[in-house]
Tab-separated table of C-alpha atoms and ligand atoms in Angstrom:
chain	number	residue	atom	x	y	z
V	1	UNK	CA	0.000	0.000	0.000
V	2	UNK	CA	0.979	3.250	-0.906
V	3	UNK	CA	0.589	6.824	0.484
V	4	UNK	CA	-3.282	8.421	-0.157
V	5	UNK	CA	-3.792	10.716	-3.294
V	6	UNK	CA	-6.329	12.377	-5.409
V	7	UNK	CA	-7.574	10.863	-9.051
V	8	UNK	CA	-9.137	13.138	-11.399
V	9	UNK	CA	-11.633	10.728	-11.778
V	10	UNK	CA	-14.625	13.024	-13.088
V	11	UNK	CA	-15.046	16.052	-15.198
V	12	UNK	CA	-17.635	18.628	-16.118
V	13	UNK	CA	-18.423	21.941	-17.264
V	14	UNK	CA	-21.871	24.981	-17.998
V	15	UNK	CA	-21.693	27.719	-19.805
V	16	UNK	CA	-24.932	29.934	-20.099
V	17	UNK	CA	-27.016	29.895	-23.201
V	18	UNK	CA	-26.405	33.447	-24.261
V	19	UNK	CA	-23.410	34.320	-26.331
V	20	UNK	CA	-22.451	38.152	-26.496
V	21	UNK	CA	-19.668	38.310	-29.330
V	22	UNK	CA	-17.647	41.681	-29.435
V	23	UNK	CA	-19.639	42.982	-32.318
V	24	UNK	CA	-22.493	43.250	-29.748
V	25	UNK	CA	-20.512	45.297	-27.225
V	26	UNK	CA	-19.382	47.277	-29.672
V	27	UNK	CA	-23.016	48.460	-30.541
V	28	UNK	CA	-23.510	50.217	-26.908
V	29	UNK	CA	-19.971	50.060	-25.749
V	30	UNK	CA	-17.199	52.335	-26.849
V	31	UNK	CA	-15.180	49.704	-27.841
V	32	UNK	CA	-14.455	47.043	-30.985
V	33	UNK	CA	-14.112	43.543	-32.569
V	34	UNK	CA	-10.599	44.323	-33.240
V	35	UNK	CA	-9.453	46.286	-29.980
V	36	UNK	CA	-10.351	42.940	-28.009
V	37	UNK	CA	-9.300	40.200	-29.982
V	38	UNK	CA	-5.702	42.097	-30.444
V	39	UNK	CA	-5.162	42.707	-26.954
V	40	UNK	CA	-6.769	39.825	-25.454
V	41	UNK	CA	-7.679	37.066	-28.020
V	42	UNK	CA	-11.444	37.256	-26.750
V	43	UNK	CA	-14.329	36.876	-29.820
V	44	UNK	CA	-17.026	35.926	-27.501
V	45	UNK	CA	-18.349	35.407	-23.838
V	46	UNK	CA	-21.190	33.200	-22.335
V	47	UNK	CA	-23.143	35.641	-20.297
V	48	UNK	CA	-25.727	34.188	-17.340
V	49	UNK	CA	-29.592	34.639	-18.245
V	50	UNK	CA	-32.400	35.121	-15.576
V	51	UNK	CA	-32.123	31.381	-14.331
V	52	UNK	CA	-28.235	31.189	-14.054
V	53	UNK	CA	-26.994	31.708	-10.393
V	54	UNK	CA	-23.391	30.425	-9.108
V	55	UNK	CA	-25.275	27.527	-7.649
V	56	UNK	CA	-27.408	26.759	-10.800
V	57	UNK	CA	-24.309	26.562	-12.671
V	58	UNK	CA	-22.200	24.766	-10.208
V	59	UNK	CA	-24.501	22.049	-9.713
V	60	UNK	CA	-25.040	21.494	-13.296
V	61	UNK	CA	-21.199	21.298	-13.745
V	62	UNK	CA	-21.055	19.040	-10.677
V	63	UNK	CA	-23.714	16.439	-12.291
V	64	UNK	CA	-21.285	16.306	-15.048
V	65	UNK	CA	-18.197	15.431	-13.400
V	66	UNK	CA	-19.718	12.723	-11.295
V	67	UNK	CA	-21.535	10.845	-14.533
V	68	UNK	CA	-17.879	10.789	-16.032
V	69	UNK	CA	-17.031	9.479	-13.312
V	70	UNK	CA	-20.180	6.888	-12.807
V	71	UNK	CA	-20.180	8.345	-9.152
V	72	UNK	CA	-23.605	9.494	-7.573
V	73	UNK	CA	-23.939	12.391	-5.141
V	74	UNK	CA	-24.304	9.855	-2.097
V	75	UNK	CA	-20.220	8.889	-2.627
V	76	UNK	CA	-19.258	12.572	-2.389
V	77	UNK	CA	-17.262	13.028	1.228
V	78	UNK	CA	-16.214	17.383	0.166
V	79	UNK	CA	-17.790	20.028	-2.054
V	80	UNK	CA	-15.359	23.071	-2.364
V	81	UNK	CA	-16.435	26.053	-4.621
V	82	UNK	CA	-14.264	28.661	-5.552
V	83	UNK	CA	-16.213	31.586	-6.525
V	84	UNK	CA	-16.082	35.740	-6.340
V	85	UNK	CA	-19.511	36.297	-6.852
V	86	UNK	CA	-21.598	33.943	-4.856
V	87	UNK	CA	-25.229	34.621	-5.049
V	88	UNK	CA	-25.697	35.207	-1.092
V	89	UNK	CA	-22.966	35.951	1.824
V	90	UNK	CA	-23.605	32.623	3.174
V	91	UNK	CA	-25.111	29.513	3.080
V	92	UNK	CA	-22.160	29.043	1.107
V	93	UNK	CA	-22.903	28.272	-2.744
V	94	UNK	CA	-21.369	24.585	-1.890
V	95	UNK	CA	-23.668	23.919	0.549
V	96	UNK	CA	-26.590	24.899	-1.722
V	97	UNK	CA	-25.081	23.058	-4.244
V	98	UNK	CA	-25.263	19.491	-1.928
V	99	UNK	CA	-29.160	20.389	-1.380
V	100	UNK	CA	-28.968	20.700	-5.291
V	101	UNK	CA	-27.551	17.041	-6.225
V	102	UNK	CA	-29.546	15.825	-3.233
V	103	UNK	CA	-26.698	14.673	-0.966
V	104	UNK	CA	-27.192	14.306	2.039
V	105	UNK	CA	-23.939	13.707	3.493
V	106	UNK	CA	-20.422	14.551	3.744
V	107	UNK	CA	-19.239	18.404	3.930
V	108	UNK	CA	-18.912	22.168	1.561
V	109	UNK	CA	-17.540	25.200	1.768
V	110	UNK	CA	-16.411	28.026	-0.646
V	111	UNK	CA	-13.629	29.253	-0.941
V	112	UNK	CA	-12.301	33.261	-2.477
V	113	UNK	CA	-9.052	32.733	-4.067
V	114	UNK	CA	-10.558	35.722	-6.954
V	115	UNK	CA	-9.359	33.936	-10.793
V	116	UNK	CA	-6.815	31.632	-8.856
V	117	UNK	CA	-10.102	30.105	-7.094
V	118	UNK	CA	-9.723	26.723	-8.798
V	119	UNK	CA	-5.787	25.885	-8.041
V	120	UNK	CA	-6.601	26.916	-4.196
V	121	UNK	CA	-9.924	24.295	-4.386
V	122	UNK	CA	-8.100	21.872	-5.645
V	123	UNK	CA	-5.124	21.808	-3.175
V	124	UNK	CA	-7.106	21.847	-0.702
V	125	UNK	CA	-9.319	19.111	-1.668
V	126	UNK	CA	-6.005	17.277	-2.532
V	127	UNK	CA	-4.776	18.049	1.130
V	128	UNK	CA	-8.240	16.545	2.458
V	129	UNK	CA	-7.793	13.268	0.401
V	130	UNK	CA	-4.520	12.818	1.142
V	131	UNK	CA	-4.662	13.438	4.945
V	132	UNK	CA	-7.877	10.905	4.888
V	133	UNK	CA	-10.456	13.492	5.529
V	134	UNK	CA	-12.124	12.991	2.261
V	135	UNK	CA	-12.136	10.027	0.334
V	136	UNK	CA	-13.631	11.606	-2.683
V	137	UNK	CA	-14.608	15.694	-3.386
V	138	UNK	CA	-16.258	18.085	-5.985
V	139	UNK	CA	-14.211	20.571	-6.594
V	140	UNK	CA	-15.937	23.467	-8.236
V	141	UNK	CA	-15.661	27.065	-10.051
V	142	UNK	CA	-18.616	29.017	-10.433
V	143	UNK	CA	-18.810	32.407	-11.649
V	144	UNK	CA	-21.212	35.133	-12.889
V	145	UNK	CA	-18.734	38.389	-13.144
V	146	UNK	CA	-21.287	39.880	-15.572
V	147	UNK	CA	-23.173	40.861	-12.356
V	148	UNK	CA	-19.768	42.479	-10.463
V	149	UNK	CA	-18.871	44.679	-14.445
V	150	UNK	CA	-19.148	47.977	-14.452
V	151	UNK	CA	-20.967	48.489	-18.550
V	152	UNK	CA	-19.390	52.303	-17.983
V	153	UNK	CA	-15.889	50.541	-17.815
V	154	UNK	CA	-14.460	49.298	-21.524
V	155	UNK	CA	-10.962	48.369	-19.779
V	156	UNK	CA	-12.914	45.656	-17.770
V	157	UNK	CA	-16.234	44.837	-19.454
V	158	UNK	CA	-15.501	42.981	-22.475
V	159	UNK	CA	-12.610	40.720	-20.332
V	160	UNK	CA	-14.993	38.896	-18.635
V	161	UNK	CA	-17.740	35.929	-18.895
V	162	UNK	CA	-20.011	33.735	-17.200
V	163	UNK	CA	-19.751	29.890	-16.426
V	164	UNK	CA	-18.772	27.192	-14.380
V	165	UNK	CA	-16.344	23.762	-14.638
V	166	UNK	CA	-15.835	21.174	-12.372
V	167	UNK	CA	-13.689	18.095	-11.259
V	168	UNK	CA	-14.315	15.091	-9.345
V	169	UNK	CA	-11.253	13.821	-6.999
V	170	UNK	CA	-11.112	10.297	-6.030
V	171	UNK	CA	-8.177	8.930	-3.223
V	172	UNK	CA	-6.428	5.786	-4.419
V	173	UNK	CA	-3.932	4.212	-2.412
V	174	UNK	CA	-2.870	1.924	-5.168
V	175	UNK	CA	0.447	2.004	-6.850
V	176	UNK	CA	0.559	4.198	-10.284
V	177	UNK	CA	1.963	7.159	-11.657
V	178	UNK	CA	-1.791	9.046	-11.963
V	179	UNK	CA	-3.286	11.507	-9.753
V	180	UNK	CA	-2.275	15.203	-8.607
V	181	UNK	CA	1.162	15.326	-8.235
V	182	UNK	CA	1.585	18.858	-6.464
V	183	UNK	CA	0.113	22.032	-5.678
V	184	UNK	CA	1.387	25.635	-4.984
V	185	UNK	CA	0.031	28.190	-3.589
V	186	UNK	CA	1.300	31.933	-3.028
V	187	UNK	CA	-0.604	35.577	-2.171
V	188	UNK	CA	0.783	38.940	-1.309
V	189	UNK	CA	-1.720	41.233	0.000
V	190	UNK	CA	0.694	44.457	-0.591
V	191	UNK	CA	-0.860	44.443	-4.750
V	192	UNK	CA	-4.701	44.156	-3.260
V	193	UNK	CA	-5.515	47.283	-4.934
V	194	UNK	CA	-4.592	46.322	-8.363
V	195	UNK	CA	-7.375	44.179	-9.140
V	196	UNK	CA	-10.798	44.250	-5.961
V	197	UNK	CA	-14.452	44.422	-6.012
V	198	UNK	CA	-15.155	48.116	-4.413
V	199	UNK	CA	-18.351	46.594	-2.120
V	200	UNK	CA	-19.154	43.735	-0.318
V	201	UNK	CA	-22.578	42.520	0.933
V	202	UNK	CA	-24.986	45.019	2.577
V	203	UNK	CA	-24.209	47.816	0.851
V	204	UNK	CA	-27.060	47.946	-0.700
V	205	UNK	CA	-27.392	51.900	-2.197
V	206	UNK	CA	-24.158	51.085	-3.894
V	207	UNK	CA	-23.868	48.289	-6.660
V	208	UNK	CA	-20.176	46.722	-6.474
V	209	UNK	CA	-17.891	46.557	-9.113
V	210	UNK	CA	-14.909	45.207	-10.500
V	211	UNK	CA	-11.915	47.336	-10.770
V	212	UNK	CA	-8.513	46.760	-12.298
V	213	UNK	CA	-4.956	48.707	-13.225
V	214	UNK	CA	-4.894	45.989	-16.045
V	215	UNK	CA	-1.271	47.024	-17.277
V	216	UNK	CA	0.038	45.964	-13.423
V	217	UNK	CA	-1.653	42.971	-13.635
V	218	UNK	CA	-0.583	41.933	-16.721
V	219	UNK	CA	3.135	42.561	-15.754
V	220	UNK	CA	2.880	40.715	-12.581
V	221	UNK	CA	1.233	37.691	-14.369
V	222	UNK	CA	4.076	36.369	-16.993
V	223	UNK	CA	6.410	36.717	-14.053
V	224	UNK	CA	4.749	35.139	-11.317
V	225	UNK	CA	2.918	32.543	-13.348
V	226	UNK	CA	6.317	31.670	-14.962
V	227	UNK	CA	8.060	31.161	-11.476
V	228	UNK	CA	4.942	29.013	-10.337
V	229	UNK	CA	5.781	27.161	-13.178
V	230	UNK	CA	9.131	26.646	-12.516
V	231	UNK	CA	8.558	25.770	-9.192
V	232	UNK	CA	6.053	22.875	-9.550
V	233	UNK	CA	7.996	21.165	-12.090
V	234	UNK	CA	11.263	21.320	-10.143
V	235	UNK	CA	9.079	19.966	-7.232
V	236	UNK	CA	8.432	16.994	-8.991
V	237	UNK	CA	12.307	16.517	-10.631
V	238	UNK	CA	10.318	17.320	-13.875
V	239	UNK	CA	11.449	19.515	-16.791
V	240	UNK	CA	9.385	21.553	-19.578
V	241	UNK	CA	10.133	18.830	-22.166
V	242	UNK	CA	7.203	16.658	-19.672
V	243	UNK	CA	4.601	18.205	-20.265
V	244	UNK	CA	2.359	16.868	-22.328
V	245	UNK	CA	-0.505	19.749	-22.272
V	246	UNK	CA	-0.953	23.570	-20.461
V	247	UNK	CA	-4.003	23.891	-18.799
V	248	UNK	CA	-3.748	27.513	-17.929
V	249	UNK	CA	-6.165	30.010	-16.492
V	250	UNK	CA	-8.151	31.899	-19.150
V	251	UNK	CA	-7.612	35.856	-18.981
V	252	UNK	CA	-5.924	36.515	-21.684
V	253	UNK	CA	-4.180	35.136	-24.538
V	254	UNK	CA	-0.986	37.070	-24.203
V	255	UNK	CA	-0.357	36.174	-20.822
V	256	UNK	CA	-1.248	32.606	-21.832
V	257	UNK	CA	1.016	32.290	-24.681
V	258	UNK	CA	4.094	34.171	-22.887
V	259	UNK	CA	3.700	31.245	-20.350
V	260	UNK	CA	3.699	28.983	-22.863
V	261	UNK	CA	6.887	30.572	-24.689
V	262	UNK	CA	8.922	29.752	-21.070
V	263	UNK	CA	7.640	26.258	-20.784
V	264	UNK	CA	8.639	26.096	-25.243
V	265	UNK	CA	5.345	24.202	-25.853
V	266	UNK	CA	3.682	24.271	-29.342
V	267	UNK	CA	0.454	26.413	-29.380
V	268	UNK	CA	-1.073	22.912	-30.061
V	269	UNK	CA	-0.466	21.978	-26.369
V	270	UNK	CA	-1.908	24.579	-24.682
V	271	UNK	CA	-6.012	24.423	-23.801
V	272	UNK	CA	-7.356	27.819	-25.081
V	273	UNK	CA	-10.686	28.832	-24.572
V	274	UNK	CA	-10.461	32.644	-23.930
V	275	UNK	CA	-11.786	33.433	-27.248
V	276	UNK	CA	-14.718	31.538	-26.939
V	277	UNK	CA	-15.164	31.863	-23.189
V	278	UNK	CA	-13.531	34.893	-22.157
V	279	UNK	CA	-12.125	34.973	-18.338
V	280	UNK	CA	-14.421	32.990	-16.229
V	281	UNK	CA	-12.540	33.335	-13.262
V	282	UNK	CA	-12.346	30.248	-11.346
V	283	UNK	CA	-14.110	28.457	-13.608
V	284	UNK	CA	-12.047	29.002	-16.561
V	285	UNK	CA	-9.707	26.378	-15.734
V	286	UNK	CA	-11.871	23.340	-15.054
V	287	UNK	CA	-13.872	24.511	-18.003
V	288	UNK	CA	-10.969	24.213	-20.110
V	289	UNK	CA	-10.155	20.967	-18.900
V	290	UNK	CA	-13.619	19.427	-19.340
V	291	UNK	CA	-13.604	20.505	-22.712
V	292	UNK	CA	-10.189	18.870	-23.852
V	293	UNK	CA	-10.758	15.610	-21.916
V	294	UNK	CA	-14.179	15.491	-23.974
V	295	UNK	CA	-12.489	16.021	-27.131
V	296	UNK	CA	-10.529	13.405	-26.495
V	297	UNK	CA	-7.186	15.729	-26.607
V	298	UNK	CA	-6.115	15.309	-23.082
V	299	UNK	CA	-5.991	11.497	-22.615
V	300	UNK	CA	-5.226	9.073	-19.207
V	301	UNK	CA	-1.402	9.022	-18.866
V	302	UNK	CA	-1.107	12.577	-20.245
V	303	UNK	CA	1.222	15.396	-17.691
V	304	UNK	CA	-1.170	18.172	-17.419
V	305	UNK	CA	0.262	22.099	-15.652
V	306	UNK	CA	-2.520	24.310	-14.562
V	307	UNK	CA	-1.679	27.507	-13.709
V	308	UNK	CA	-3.626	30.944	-12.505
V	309	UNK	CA	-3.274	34.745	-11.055
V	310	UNK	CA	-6.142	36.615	-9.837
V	311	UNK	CA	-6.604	39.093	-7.665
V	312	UNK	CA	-5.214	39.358	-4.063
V	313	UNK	CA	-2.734	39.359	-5.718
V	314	UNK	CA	-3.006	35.220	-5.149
V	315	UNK	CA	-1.310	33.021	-7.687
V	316	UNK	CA	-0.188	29.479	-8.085
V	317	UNK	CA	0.196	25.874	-10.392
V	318	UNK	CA	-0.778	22.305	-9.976
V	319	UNK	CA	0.582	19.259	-12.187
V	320	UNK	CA	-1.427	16.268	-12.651
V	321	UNK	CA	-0.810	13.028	-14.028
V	322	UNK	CA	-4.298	12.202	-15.580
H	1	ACO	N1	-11.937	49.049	-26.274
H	1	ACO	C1	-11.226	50.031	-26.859
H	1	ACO	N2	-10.272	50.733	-26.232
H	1	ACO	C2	-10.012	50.419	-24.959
H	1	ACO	C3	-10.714	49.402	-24.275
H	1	ACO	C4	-11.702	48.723	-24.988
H	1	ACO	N3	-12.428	47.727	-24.436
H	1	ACO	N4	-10.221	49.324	-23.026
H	1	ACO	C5	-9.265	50.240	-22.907
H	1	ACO	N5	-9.138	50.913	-24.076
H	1	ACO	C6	-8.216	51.997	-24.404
H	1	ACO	C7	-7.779	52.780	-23.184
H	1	ACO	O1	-8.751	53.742	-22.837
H	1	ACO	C8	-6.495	53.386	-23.650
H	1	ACO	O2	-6.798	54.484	-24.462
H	1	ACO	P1	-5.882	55.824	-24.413
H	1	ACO	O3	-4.526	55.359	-24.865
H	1	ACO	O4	-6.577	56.711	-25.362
H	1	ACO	O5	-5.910	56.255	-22.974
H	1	ACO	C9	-5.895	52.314	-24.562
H	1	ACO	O6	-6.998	51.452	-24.924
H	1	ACO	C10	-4.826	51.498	-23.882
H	1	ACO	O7	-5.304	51.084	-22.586
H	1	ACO	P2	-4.486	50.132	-21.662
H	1	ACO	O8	-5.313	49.789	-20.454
H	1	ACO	O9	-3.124	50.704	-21.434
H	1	ACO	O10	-4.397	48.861	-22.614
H	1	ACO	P3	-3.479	47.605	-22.497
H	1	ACO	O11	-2.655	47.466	-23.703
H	1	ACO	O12	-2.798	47.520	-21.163
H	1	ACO	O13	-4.573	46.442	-22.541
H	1	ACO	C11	-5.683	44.942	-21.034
H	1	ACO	C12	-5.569	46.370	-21.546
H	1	ACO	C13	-6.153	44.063	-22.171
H	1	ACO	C14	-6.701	44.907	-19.910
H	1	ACO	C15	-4.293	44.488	-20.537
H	1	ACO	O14	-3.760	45.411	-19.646
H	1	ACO	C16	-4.354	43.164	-19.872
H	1	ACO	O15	-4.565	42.159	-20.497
H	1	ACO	N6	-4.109	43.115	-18.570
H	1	ACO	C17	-4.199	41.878	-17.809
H	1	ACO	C18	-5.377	42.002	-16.974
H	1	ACO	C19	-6.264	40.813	-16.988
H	1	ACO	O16	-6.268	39.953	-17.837
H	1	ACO	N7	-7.068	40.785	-15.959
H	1	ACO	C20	-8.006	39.756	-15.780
H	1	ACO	C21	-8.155	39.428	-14.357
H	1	ACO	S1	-6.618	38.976	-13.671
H	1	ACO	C22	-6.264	37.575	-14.346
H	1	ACO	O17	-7.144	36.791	-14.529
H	1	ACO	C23	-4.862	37.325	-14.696
């Protein structure tokens, strides 16, 4: 017998119904087609409609993950959802999201990590499996920014879209090479202000928004997200020439592709769905990967680095062995 870890047993993924391309924004926004797809590689976003909430969308992601998996809501010990914009201050959206898939068992929580949401949910569901707290847990991003945008604000409007992915963990104690291999998380609380939501609940007279000095994020993102890099490969005595696919987080396609550059992998290893889904947040990543397990790119065996920055700043990678 060896040592506990997690499988990435299950995955699954929602996007809203409505589709807002550029053209669209263009015809109330002061903005264009061309402005956002050269500085950020986005066509389109999914935007939520009357009936999509975080939990909605969460749970419908969830339902997904566990049929790949064959898995049924009764064998699911943890629920973690990272989200930014929950729909109330508490019960947490995970909790709402066990009534949802009718368990009526184990244990959720949320948890705000802002667009690095997903790598903090998953180390810390891996730290629950492998400590034995969790034999199994949905891990889950969940996001509706489109009700956080400000529509007067063109730097931070069209960057942004609605959805939610999700990822089913399983421990195995067997021998084999699959399952996460690490996770790394940092923060630093001194850059808070480049990238916050000016509210918080109860402030009702005053709608919150999203604000961002997009030119500081962007230059702390290719550095930071490079040295995460770095530093989960070396953790595992691995080198760029492993890894079979990038799984990054969705904001932009320049930051994606100068991470991509470091690690010298071919565009036609690295998940993009930024111009289709625009940045989800915490859901961009497990969105991603639910797509490209579906379409039968990523494959069992395959080394897969997931990386994200969001706002805090927090920031931070994870390598799995699917
Ligand atoms: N349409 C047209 N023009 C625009 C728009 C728009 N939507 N937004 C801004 N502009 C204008 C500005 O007003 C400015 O005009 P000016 O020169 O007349 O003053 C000009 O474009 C340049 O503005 P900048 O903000 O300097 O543009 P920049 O080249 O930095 O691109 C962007 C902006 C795309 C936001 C970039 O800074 C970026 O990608 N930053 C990373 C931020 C990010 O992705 N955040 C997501 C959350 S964090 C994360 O997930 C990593």
């Amino acid at each position: 017998m060896t040592a506990k870890r997690s499988l990435l047993s299950g995955f699954g993924g929602y996007l809203p119904e409505r589709i807002v391309t550029n053209d669209e924004l263009a015809t109330w926004l002061d903005t264009s087609d061309e402005w956002i797809r050269a500085r950020t590689g986005i066509a389109q976003r999914h935007m939520a409609g009357e009936g999509d909430t975080a939990v909605s969308m969460a749970a419908q992601a969830a339902r997904q993950a566990l049929d790949y998996a064959g898995a049924r809501p009764d064998d699911v010990d943890a629920v973690i959802v990272a989200t930014s914009t929950p729909d109330q201050a508490f019960p947490s959206t995970a909790v709402r999201v066990q009534a949802e898939l009718g368990m009526t068992g184990g244990f959720g929580f949320d948890l705000a990590a802002a667009c690095s949401g997903f790598i903090y949910a998953l180390s810390m569901a891996d730290s629950l499996i492998r400590s034995g707290q969790a034999r199994s847990a949905l891990v889950i991003g969940s996001e509706v920014y489109s009700r956080i945008l400000d529509k007067s604000d063109r730097g931070t409007y069209v960057l942004f879209g609605d959805g939610a992915g999700a990822v089913y963990l399983t421990s195995t104690d067997e021998a084999g090479e699959a399952g996460i291999l690490s996770t790394h998380l940092h923060s630093d609380g001194r850059y808070g202000d480049l990238l916050f939501v000016d509210g918080a609940t109860g402030q009702h007279d005053k709608p919150a928004h999203l604000r961002m000095n997009g030119r500081e994020v962007f230059r702390h993102a290719v550095g930071k997200l490079s040295s995460s890099v770095d530093e989960v490969l070396a953790a595992n005595g691995l080198t760029h020439a492993d890894v079979n696919w990038l799984v990054p987080h969705q904001a932009n396609l320049r930051i994606i592709d100068g991470v991509a550059r470091k690690l010298a992998l071919p565009p036609e290893r690295v998940v993009v769905t930024v111009d289709r889904h625009a940045n989800t947040s915490a859901a961009s990543i497990p969105l991603a990967l639910n797509e490209a397990v579906r379409d039968g790119r990523i494959n069992r065996g395959d080394l897969v680095l997931m990386e994200a920055l969001g706002g805090g700043l927090t920031w931070g990678s994870a390598l799995a062995r699917l």
